[in-house]
Amino acid sequence: EYYDDTDEEERIVSTVDAR
C-alpha cells in the first residue's frame, strides 16, 4: 500500500517507506 500523503518529491520516498 502506498501513502502519497507527503509532497510530490517526498512521495517517492514515502512509497518505498510505506512498503
The first five atom37 places (N, CA, C, CB, O) and aatype in JSON, in Angstrom:
{
  "aatype": [6, 18, 18, 3, 3, 16, 3, 6, 6, 6, 1, 9, 19, 15, 16, 19, 3, 0, 1],
  "atom_mask": [
    [1, 1, 1, 1, 1],
    [1, 1, 1, 1, 1],
    [1, 1, 1, 1, 1],
    [1, 1, 1, 1, 1],
    [1, 1, 1, 1, 1],
    [1, 1, 1, 1, 1],
    [1, 1, 1, 1, 1],
    [1, 1, 1, 1, 1],
    [1, 1, 1, 1, 1],
    [1, 1, 1, 1, 1],
    [1, 1, 1, 1, 1],
    [1, 1, 1, 1, 1],
    [1, 1, 1, 1, 1],
    [1, 1, 1, 1, 1],
    [1, 1, 1, 1, 1],
    [1, 1, 1, 1, 1],
    [1, 1, 1, 1, 1],
    [1, 1, 1, 1, 1],
    [1, 1, 1, 1, 1]
  ],
  "atom_positions": [
    [[0.84, -1.2, 0.0], [0.0, 0.0, 0.0], [0.87, 1.24, 0.0], [-0.95, 0.01, 1.22], [1.84, 1.34, 0.75]],
    [[0.5, 2.18, -0.84], [1.32, 3.38, -0.95], [0.62, 4.57, -0.34], [1.66, 3.66, -2.41], [-0.59, 4.76, -0.51]],
    [[1.37, 5.38, 0.38], [0.81, 6.57, 1.01], [1.4, 7.82, 0.38], [1.06, 6.56, 2.53], [2.53, 8.19, 0.68]],
    [[0.65, 8.47, -0.48], [1.18, 9.73, -1.06], [0.58, 10.89, -0.28], [0.84, 9.84, -2.59], [-0.03, 11.79, -0.86]],
    [[0.76, 10.85, 1.03], [0.29, 11.95, 1.89], [1.31, 13.07, 1.92], [0.0, 11.44, 3.31], [1.0, 14.2, 2.3]],
    [[2.54, 12.75, 1.51], [3.6, 13.75, 1.56], [3.64, 14.56, 0.27], [4.96, 13.08, 1.79], [2.76, 14.43, -0.59]],
    [[4.64, 15.39, 0.14], [4.77, 16.2, -1.07], [5.1, 15.33, -2.28], [5.86, 17.28, -0.89], [5.4, 14.14, -2.13]],
    [[5.04, 15.9, -3.44], [5.32, 15.14, -4.65], [6.75, 14.61, -4.63], [5.09, 16.0, -5.9], [7.02, 13.49, -5.08]],
    [[7.66, 15.42, -4.11], [9.07, 14.99, -4.08], [9.26, 13.89, -3.03], [10.01, 16.2, -3.78], [9.96, 12.91, -3.26]],
    [[8.64, 14.08, -1.88], [8.79, 13.09, -0.81], [7.85, 11.92, -1.04], [8.53, 13.72, 0.56], [7.94, 10.9, -0.35]],
    [[6.97, 12.06, -2.01], [6.01, 10.99, -2.3], [6.75, 9.72, -2.73], [5.02, 11.43, -3.39], [6.36, 8.61, -2.36]],
    [[7.81, 9.89, -3.51], [8.58, 8.74, -3.98], [9.22, 8.02, -2.8], [9.67, 9.19, -4.99], [9.23, 6.79, -2.76]],
    [[9.74, 8.77, -1.86], [10.38, 8.16, -0.69], [9.32, 7.54, 0.2], [11.2, 9.21, 0.09], [9.56, 6.52, 0.85]],
    [[8.14, 8.15, 0.23], [7.06, 7.66, 1.08], [6.58, 6.3, 0.57], [5.9, 8.66, 1.12], [6.24, 5.42, 1.36]],
    [[6.54, 6.15, -0.73], [6.06, 4.89, -1.3], [6.96, 3.74, -0.87], [5.99, 4.97, -2.84], [6.47, 2.67, -0.51]],
    [[8.26, 3.95, -0.91], [9.2, 2.9, -0.54], [9.15, 2.67, 0.97], [10.65, 3.27, -0.99], [9.31, 1.54, 1.45]],
    [[8.91, 3.74, 1.72], [8.86, 3.63, 3.17], [7.56, 2.95, 3.61], [8.98, 5.01, 3.82], [7.55, 2.2, 4.58]],
    [[6.5, 3.21, 2.89], [5.2, 2.65, 3.25], [5.1, 1.19, 2.83], [4.06, 3.46, 2.61], [4.15, 0.49, 3.19]],
    [[6.08, 0.74, 2.07], [6.06, -0.65, 1.65], [6.03, -1.51, 2.89], [7.29, -1.0, 0.76], [6.01, -2.73, 2.79]]
  ]
}
